[in-house]
Coordinates of C-alpha atoms and ligand atoms in Angstrom, one line a residue:
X213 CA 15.6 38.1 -110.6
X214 CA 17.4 40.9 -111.5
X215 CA 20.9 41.3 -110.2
X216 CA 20.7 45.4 -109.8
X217 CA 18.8 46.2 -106.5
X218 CA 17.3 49.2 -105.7
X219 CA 16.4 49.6 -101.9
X220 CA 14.8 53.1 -100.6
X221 CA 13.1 53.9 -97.4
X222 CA 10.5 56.8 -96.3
X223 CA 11.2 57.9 -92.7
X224 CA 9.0 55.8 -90.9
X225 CA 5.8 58.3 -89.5
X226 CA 4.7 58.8 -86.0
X227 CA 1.0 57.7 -85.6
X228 CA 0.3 60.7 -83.2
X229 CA -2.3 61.9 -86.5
X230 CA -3.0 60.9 -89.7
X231 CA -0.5 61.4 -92.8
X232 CA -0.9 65.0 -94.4
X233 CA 0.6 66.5 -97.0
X234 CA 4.2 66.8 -96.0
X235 CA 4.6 62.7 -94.9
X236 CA 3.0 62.1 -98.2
X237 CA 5.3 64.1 -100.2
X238 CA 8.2 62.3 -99.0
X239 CA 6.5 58.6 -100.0
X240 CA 5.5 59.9 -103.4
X241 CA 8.7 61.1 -104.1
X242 CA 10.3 57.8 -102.8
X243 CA 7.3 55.9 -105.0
X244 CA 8.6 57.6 -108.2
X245 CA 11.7 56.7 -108.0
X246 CA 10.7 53.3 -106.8
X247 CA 8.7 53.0 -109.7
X248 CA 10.9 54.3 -112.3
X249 CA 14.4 51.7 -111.3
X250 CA 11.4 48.8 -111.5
X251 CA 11.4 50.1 -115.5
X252 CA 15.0 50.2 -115.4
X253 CA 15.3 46.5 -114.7
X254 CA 16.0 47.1 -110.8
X255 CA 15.0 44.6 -108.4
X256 CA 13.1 46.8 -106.2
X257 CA 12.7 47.1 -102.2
X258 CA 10.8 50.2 -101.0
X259 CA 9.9 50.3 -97.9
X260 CA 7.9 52.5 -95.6
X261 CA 5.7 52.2 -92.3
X262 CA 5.1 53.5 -88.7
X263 CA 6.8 54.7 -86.2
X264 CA 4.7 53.6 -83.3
X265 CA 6.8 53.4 -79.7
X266 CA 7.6 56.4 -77.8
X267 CA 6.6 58.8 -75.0
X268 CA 4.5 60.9 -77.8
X269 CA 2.5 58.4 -78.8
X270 CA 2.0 57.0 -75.8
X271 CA 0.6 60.2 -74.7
X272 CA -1.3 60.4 -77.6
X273 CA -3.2 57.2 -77.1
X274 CA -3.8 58.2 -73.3
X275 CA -5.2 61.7 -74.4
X276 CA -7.7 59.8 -76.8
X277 CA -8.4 57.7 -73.9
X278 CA -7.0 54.6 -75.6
X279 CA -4.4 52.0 -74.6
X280 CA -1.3 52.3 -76.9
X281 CA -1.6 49.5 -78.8
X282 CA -5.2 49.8 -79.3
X283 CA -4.5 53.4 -80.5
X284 CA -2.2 52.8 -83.0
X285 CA -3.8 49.8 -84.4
X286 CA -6.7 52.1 -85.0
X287 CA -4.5 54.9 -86.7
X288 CA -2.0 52.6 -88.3
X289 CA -5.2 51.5 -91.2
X290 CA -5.4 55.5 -92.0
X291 CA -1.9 55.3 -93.2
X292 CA -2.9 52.3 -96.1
X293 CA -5.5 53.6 -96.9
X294 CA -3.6 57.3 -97.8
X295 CA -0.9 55.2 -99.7
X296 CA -3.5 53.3 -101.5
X297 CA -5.2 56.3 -102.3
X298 CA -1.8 57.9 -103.6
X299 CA -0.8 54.7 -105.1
X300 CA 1.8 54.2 -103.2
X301 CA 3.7 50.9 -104.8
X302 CA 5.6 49.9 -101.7
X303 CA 7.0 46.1 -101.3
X304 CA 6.9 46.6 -97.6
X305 CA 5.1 48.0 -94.5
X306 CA 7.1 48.2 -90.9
X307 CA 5.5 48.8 -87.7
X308 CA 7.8 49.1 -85.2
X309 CA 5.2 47.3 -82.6
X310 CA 5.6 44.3 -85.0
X311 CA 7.9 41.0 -83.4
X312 CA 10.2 41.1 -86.1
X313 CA 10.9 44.4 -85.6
X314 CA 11.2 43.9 -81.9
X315 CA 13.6 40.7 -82.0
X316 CA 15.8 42.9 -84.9
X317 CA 16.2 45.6 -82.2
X318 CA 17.3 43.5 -79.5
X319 CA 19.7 41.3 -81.3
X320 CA 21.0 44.9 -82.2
X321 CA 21.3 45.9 -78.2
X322 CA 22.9 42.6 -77.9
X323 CA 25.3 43.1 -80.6
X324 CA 26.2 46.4 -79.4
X325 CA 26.8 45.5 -75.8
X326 CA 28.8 42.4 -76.5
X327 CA 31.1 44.7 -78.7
X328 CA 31.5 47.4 -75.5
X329 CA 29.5 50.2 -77.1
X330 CA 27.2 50.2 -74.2
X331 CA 27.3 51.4 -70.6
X332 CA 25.4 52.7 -68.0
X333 CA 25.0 56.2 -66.4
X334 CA 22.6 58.6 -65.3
X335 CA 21.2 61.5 -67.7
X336 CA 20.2 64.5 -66.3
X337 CA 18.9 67.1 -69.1
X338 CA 16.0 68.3 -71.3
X339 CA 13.7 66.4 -73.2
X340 CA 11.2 67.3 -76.0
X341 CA 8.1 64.8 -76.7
X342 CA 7.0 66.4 -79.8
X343 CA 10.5 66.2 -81.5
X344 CA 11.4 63.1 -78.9
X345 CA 14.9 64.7 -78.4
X346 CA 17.3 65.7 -76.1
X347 CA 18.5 68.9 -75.2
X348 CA 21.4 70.3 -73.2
X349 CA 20.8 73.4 -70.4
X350 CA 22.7 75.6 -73.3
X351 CA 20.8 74.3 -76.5
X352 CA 17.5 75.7 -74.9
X353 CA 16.1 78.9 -76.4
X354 CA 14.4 80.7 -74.1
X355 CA 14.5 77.7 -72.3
X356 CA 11.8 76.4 -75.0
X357 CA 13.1 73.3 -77.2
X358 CA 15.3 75.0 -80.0
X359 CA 13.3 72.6 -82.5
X360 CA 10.1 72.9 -82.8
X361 CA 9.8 76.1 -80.2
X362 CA 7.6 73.7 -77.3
X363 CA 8.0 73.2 -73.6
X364 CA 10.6 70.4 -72.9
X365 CA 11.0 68.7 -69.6
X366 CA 13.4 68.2 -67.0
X367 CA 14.5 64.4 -66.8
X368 CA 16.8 62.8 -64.7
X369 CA 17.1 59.1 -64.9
X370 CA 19.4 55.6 -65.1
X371 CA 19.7 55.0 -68.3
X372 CA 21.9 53.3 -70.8
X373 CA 24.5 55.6 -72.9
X374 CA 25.2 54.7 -76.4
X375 CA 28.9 55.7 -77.1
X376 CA 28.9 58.0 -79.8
X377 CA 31.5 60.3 -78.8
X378 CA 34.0 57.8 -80.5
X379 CA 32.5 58.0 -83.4
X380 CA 33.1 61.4 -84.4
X381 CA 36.7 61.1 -86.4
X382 CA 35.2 57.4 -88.0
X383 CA 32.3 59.5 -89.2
X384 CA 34.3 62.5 -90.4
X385 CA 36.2 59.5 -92.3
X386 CA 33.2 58.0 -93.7
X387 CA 32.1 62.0 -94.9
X388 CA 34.9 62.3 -96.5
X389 CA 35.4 59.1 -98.4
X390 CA 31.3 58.7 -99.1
X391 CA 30.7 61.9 -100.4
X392 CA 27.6 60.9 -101.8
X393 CA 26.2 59.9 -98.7
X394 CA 25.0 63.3 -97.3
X395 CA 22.6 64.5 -100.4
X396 CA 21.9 67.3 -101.6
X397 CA 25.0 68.6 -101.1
X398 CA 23.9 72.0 -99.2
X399 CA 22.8 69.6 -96.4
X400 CA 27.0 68.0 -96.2
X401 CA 28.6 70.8 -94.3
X402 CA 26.0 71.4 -91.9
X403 CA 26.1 67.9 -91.1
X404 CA 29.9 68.4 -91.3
X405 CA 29.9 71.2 -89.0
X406 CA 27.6 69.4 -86.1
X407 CA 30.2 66.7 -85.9
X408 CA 33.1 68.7 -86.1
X409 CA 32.0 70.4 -83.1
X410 CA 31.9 67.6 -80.9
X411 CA 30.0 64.6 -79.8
X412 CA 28.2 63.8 -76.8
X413 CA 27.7 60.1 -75.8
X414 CA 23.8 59.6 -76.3
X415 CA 21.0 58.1 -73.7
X416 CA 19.4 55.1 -75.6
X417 CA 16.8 54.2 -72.8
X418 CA 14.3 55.5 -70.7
X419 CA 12.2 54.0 -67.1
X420 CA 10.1 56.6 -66.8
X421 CA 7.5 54.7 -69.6
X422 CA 7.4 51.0 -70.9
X423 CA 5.6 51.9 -74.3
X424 CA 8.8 50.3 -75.8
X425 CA 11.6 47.5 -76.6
X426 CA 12.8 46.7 -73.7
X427 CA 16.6 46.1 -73.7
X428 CA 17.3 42.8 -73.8
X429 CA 20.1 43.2 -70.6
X430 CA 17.7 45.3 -68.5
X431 CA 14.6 44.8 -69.2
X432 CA 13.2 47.7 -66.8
X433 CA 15.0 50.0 -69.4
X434 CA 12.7 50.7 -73.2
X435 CA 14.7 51.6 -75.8
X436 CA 14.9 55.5 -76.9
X437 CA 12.1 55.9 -79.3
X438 CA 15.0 57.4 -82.0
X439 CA 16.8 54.2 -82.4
X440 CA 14.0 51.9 -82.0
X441 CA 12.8 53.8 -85.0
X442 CA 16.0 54.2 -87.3
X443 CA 16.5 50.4 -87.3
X444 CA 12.9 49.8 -89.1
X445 CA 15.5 50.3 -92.3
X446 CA 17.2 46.8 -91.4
X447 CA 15.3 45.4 -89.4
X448 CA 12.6 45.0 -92.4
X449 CA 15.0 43.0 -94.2
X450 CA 15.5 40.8 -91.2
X451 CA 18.6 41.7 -89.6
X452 CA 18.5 40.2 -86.0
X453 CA 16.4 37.6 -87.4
X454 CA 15.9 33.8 -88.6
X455 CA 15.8 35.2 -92.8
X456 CA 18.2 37.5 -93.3
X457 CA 18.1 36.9 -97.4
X458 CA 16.9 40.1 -97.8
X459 CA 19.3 41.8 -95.5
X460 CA 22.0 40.3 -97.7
X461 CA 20.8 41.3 -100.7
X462 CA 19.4 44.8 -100.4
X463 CA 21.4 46.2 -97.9
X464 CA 22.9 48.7 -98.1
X465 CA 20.1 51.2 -98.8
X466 CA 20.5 52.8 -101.8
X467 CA 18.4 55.6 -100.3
X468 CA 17.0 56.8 -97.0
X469 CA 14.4 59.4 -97.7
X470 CA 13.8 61.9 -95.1
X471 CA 12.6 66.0 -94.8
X472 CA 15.5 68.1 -93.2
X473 CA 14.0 68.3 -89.9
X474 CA 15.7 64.7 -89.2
X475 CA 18.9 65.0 -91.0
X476 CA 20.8 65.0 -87.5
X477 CA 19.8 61.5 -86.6
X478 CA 20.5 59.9 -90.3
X479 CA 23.6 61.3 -90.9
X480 CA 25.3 61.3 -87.6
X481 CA 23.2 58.8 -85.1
X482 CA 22.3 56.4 -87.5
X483 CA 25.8 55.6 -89.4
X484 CA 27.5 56.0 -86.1
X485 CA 25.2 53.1 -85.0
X486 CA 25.6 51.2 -87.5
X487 CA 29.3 51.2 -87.6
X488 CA 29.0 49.9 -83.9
X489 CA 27.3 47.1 -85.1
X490 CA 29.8 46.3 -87.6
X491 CA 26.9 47.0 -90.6
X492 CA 27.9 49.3 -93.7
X493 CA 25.7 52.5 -93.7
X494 CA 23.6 53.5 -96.0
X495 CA 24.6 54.5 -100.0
X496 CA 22.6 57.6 -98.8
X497 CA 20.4 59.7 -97.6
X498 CA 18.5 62.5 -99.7
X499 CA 17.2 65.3 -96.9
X500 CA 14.3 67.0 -99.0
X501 CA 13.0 70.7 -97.8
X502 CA 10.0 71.8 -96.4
X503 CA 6.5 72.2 -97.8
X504 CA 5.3 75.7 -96.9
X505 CA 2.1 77.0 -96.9
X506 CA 1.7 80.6 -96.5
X507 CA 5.7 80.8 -95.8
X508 CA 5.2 79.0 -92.8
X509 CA 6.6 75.1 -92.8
X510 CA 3.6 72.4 -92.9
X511 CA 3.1 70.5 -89.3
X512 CA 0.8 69.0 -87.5
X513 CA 1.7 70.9 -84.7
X514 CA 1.2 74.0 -86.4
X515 CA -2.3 73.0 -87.2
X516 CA -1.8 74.0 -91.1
X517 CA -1.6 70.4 -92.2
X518 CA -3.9 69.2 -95.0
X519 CA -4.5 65.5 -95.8
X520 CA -4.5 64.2 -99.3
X521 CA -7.9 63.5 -99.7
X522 CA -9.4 66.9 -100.0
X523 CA -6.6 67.5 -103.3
X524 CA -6.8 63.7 -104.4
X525 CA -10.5 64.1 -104.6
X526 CA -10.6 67.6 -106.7
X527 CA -7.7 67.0 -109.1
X528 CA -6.9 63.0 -108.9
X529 CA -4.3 61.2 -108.1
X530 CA -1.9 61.8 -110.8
X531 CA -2.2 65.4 -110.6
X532 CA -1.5 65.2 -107.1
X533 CA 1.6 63.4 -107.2
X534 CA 2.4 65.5 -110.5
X535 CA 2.0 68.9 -108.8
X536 CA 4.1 67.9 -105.6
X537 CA 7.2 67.0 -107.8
X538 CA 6.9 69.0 -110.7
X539 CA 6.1 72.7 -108.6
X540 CA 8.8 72.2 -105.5
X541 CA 12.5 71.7 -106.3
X542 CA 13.2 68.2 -104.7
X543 CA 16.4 69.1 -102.1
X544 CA 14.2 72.9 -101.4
X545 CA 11.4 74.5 -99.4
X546 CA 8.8 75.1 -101.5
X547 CA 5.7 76.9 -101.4
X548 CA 2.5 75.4 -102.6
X549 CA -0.8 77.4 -102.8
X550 CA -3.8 76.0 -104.8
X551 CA -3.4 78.2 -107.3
X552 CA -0.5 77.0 -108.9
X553 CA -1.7 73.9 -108.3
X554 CA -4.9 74.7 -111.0
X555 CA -2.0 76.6 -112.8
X556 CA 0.0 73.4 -113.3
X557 CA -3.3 71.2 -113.8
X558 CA -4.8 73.1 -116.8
X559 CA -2.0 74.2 -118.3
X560 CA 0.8 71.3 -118.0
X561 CA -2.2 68.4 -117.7
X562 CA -5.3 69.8 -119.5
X563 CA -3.7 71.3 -122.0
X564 CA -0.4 70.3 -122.9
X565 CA -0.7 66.5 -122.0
X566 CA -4.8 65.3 -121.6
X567 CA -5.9 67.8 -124.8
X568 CA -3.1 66.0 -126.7
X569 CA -3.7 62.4 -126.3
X570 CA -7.7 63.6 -126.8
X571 CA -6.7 65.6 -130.3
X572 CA -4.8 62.5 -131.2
X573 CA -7.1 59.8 -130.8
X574 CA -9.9 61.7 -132.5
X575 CA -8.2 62.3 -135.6
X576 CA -6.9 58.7 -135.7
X577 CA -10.3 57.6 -135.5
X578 CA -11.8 60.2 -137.8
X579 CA -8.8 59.6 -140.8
X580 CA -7.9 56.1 -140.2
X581 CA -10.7 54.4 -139.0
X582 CA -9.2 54.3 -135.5
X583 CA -6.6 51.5 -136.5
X584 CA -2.5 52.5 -135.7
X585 CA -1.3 53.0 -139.2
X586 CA 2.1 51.6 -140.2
X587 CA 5.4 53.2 -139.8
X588 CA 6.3 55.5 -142.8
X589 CA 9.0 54.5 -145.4
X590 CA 9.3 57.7 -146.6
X591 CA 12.3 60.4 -145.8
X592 CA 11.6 61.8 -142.2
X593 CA 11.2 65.6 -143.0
X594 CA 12.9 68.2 -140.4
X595 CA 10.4 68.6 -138.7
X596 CA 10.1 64.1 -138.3
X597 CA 13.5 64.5 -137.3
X598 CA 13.2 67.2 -134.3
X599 CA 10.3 64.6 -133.3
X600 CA 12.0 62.4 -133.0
X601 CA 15.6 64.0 -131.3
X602 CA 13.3 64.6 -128.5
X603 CA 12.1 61.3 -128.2
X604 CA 15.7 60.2 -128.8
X605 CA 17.1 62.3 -125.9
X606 CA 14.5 62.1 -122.8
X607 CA 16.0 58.4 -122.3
X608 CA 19.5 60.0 -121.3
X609 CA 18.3 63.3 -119.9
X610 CA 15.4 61.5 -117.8
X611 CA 17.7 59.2 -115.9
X612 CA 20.6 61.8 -115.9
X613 CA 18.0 63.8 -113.5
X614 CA 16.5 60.7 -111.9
X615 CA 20.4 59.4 -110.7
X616 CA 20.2 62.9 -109.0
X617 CA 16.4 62.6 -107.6
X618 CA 15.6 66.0 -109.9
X619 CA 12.0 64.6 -110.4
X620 CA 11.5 68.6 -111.9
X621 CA 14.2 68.1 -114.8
X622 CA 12.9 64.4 -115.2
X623 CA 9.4 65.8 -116.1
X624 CA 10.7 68.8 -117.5
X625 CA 12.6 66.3 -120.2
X626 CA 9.3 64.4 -120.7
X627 CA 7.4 67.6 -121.4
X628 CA 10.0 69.0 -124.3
X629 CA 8.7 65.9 -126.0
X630 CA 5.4 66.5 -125.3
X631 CA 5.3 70.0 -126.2
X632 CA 7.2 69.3 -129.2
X633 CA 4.2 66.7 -130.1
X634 CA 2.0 69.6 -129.5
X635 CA 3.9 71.8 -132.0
X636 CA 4.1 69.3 -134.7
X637 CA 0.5 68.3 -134.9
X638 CA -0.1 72.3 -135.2
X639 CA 2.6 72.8 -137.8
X640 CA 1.8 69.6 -139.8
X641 CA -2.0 70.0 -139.5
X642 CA -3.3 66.6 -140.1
X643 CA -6.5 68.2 -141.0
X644 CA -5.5 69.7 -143.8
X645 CA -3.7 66.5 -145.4
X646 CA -6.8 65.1 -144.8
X647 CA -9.0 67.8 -147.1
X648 CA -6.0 67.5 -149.6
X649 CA -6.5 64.1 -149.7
X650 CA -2.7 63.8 -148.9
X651 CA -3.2 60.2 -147.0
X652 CA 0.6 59.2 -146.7
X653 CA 1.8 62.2 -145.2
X654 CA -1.8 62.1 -142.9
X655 CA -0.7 58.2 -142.1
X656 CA 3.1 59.5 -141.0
X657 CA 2.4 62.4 -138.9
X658 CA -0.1 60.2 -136.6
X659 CA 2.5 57.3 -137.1
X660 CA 5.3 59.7 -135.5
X661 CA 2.7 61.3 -132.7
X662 CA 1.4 58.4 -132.0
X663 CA 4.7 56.7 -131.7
X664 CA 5.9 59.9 -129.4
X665 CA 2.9 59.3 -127.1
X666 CA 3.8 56.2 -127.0
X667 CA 7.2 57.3 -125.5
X668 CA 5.8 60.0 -123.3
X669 CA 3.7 57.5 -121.6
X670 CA 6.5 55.8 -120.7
X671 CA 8.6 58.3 -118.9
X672 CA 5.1 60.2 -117.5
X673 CA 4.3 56.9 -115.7
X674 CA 6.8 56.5 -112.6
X675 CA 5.3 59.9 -111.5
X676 CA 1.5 59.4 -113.0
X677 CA 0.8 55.5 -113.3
X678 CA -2.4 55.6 -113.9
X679 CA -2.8 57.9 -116.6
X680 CA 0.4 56.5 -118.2
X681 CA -1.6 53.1 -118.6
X682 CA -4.7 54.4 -119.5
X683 CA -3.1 56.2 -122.6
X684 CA -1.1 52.4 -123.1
X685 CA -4.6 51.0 -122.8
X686 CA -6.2 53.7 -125.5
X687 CA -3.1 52.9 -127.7
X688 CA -4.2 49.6 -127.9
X689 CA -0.8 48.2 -126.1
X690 CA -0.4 46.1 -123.5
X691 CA 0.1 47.0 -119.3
X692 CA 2.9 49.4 -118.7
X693 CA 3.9 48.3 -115.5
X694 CA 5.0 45.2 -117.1
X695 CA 8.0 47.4 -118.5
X696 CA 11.3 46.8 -117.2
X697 CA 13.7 48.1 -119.7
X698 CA 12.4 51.1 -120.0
X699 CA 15.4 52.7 -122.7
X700 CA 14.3 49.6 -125.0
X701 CA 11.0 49.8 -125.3
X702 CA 11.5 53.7 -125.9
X703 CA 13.2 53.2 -128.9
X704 CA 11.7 54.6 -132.1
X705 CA 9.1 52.7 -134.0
X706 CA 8.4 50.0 -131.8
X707 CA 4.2 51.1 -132.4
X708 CA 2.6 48.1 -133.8
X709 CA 0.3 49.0 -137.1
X710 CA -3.1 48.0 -137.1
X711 CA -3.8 48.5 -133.1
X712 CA -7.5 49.5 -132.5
X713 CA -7.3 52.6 -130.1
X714 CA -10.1 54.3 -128.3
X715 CA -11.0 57.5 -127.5
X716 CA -12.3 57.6 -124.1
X717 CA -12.6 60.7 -121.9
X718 CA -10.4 63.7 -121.5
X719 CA -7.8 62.4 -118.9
X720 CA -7.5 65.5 -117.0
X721 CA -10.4 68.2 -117.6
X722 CA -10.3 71.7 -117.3
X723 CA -10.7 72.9 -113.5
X724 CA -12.6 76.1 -114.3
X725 CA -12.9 78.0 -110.8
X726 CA -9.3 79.2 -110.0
X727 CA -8.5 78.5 -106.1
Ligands
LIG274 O1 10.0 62.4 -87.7 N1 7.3 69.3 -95.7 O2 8.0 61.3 -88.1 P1 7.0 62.4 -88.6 C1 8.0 68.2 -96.2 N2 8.9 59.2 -86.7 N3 8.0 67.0 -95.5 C2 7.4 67.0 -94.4 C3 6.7 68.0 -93.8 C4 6.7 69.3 -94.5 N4 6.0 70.3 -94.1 N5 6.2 67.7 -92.6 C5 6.6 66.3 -92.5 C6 9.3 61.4 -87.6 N6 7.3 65.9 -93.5 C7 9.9 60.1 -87.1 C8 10.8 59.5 -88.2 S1 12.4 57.7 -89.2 C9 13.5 56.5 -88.6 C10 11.5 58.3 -87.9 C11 7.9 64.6 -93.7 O3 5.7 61.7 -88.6 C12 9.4 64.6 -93.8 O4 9.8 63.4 -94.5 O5 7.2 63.6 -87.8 C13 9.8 64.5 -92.3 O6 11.1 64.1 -92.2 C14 8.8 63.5 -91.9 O7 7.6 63.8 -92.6 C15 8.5 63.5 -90.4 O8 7.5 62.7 -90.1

């Protein structure tokens, strides 16, 4: 087992609906980059799953008639089944209705108590289901939730107070000495700014429900669904449990994933908690922007949401998970329409990538009986050389935007290679060596595009794994998901001679109807 772990979590989703396109965008973009440190020789953990406890969803369940467990049994499958569809490589699945996840929160409540972070009081305030968060008198707009715009309602209960007021100078500390942790960067100061205006101590229990874990000192209290929820990240790897190996060893996260909507409750709540419980926070957390549609943000509540499927099903998988992190600036809003997503299909897929590995294998059937030819002794010629520069750089310039989660540059590097492909079959026209009958030049130029493809395939397939071994499988090489040094096997001239490839169909054709 590798010594270099990798661990990265998606927020864990509510199972009040079924996953649309913003929850997937986050577990794609966590699956790339899972994918791609599994190539780099990392030993992997990515984990995602369900948030499932909660006033919301217990609502939810009672609207649809259903008992809570019942009801999120019966959504929990629709989740899989999206991630399966997306190809979602994850090594873990947490429901937070699961024991362990249970017995990991309470041990955490015990912890916590025993070290005099705990005590009880009575909250009087503002609480909103959809966001499950409260609100002060003063934070109300309109006296709507400032969130998310809904009603909120009055509460006024006993309930257990977590103190987090004391946390605000150890957390300005951590800022300041982890200034990675808080990513992208635009995200730091407003995080900054909320703690540097005060904190209240925060309610961690509510009576008026039970669809919860009950703390383990007062058991008529279930814990507040927010901190039930932010422990899946450890409590996946055991903490609170019999096994902690994993805890041990992947912990800290090197990455919490989450939209920007949240950012309040991983960079303040959560490390805050965690200090309390004598753990080390996360590495980081990366708060990505929002998917818009028609300038407005993509929500379930907002009733603009759009599942996979329909997408999956009209441009496949890879295109999918291509379009999502090619088209919106990971870190930004972005706005995604279907007809840049045909834009990006035909002309970065169908054309530049598919009509490549199509022209490719044709001519290396047609002038070399489909057979890889042997790597040419001769003087590479300038335009060799350019070849294979860019084949030579995306290594370095790939991970150099990876380390940063810029899956746009990453593909962007992987793209000047295979444009550059593109531009040498046109300028060395293999199809006119062939009429000259000039059949060592013919042999190097498919040698050195072939070999490029080879390349290409590699640093396409953390974002597109499917076409990235199909190409592999044409090549005639073996499964690329068996690659875990990645910078290795990129090196020049590795493609074996004599290799029988096949042609197969066009890996991503045309969508003619625009939109
Ligand atoms: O907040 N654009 O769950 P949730 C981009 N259970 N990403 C989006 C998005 C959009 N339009 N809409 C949703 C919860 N997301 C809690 C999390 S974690 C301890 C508990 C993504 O089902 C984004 O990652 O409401 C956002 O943070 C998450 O879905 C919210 O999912």
């Amino acid at each position: 087992m590798s010594d270099k772990t990798f661990y990265v979590t998606t927020p864990i989703y509510y199972v009040n609906a079924e996953p649309h396109l913003g929850t997937a965008y986050t577990t794609v973009a966590a699956d790339a980059v899972a994918r791609y440190r599994r190539m780099t020789g990392h030993d992997v953990m990515f984990l995602t799953g369900l948030d499932e406890h909660g006033q919301k969803i217990a609502q939810a369940a009672e609207e649809n008639g259903m008992e809570p467990q019942a009801w999120v049994d019966a959504i929990a499958p629709k989740f899989e089944a999206a991630w399966k569809m997306l190809g979602i490589s994850y090594d873990d699945f947490i429901r937070t209705t699961e024991p362990r996840h249970k017995k990991g929160v309470q041990a955490f409540w015990t912890e916590l108590h025993d070290r005099g972070y705990l005590y009880q009081g009575n909250y009087e305030g503002w609480y909103c289901v959809p966001d499950e968060t409260y609100w002060t008198e003063e934070q109300l707009e309109d006296g709507k939730c400032p969130q998310c715009g809904r009603d909120v309602q009055f509460i006024k209960e006993d309930n257990w107070f977590f103190k987090l007021s004391e946390f605000q100078q150890p957390l300005l500390d951590f800022y300041e000495s982890h200034p990675g942790f808080v990513q992208p960067e635009t995200r730091r100061n407003e995080v900054l700014s909320f703690v540097k205006g005060g904190l209240k101590d925060l309610s961690i229990s509510r009576t008026n429900f039970t669809w919860g874990v009950p703390l383990p000192f007062a058991e008529d209290h279930v814990t507040y669904v927010w901190i039930d929820a932010l422990l899946n990240y450890i409590t996946a790897l055991g903490y609170g449990g019999e096994d902690h190996s994993k805890f041990d060893r992947y912990w800290p996260a090197d990455y919490n994933f989450v939209g920007k909507d949240i950012i309040r409750f991983h960079c303040v709540i959560w490390p805050a908690m965690l200090m309390a419980a004598g753990v080390e926070p996360p590495k980081a957390v990366f708060a990505h922007g929002f998917l818009l549609t028609k300038g407005e943000k993509m929500s379930k509540s907002k009733g603009n949401a759009q599942t996979p499927a329909s997408l999956v099903e009209r441009f496949g998988v890879d295109a999918y998970r291509y379009y999502f992190l090619r088209d919106v600036q990971f870190g930004q809003d972005g706005s995604i329409s279907m007809e840049s997503m045909v834009q990006r299909y035909n002309g970065d897929l169908a054309n530049d990538w598919g009509n490549l590995v199509s022209r490719l294998l044709n001519m290396t059937e047609k002038y070399l009986e489909g057979l890889t030819p042997t790597a040419p002794t001769t003087e590479p010629t300038d335009a060799d050389k350019t070849l294979r520069a860019f084949a030579g750089f995306l290594p370095e310039k790939y991970e150099a935007a990876m380390s940063r989660l810029d899956y746009g540059s990453a593909l962007e590097a992987a793209w000047d290679l295979i444009k550059d492909c593109n531009r040498y079959i046109e300028n060395e026209a293999p199809w006119t060596l062939a009429k000259e009958g000039d059949t060592d030049r013919l042999a190097a130029v498919l040698y050195n595009t072939l070999e490029a493809v080879r390349i290409a395939a590699l640093y396409t397939a953390p974002v597109m794994p499917n076409t990235s071994a199909e190409v592999w499988t044409r090549l005639g090489l073996g499964d690329i998901t068996s690659v875990t040094d990645i910078v290795a096997v990129s090196a020049w001239g590795q493609l074996p001679s004599g290799l029988r490839v096949t042609k197969g169909e066009a890996l991503f054709p045309r969508i003619y109807e625009e939109a």
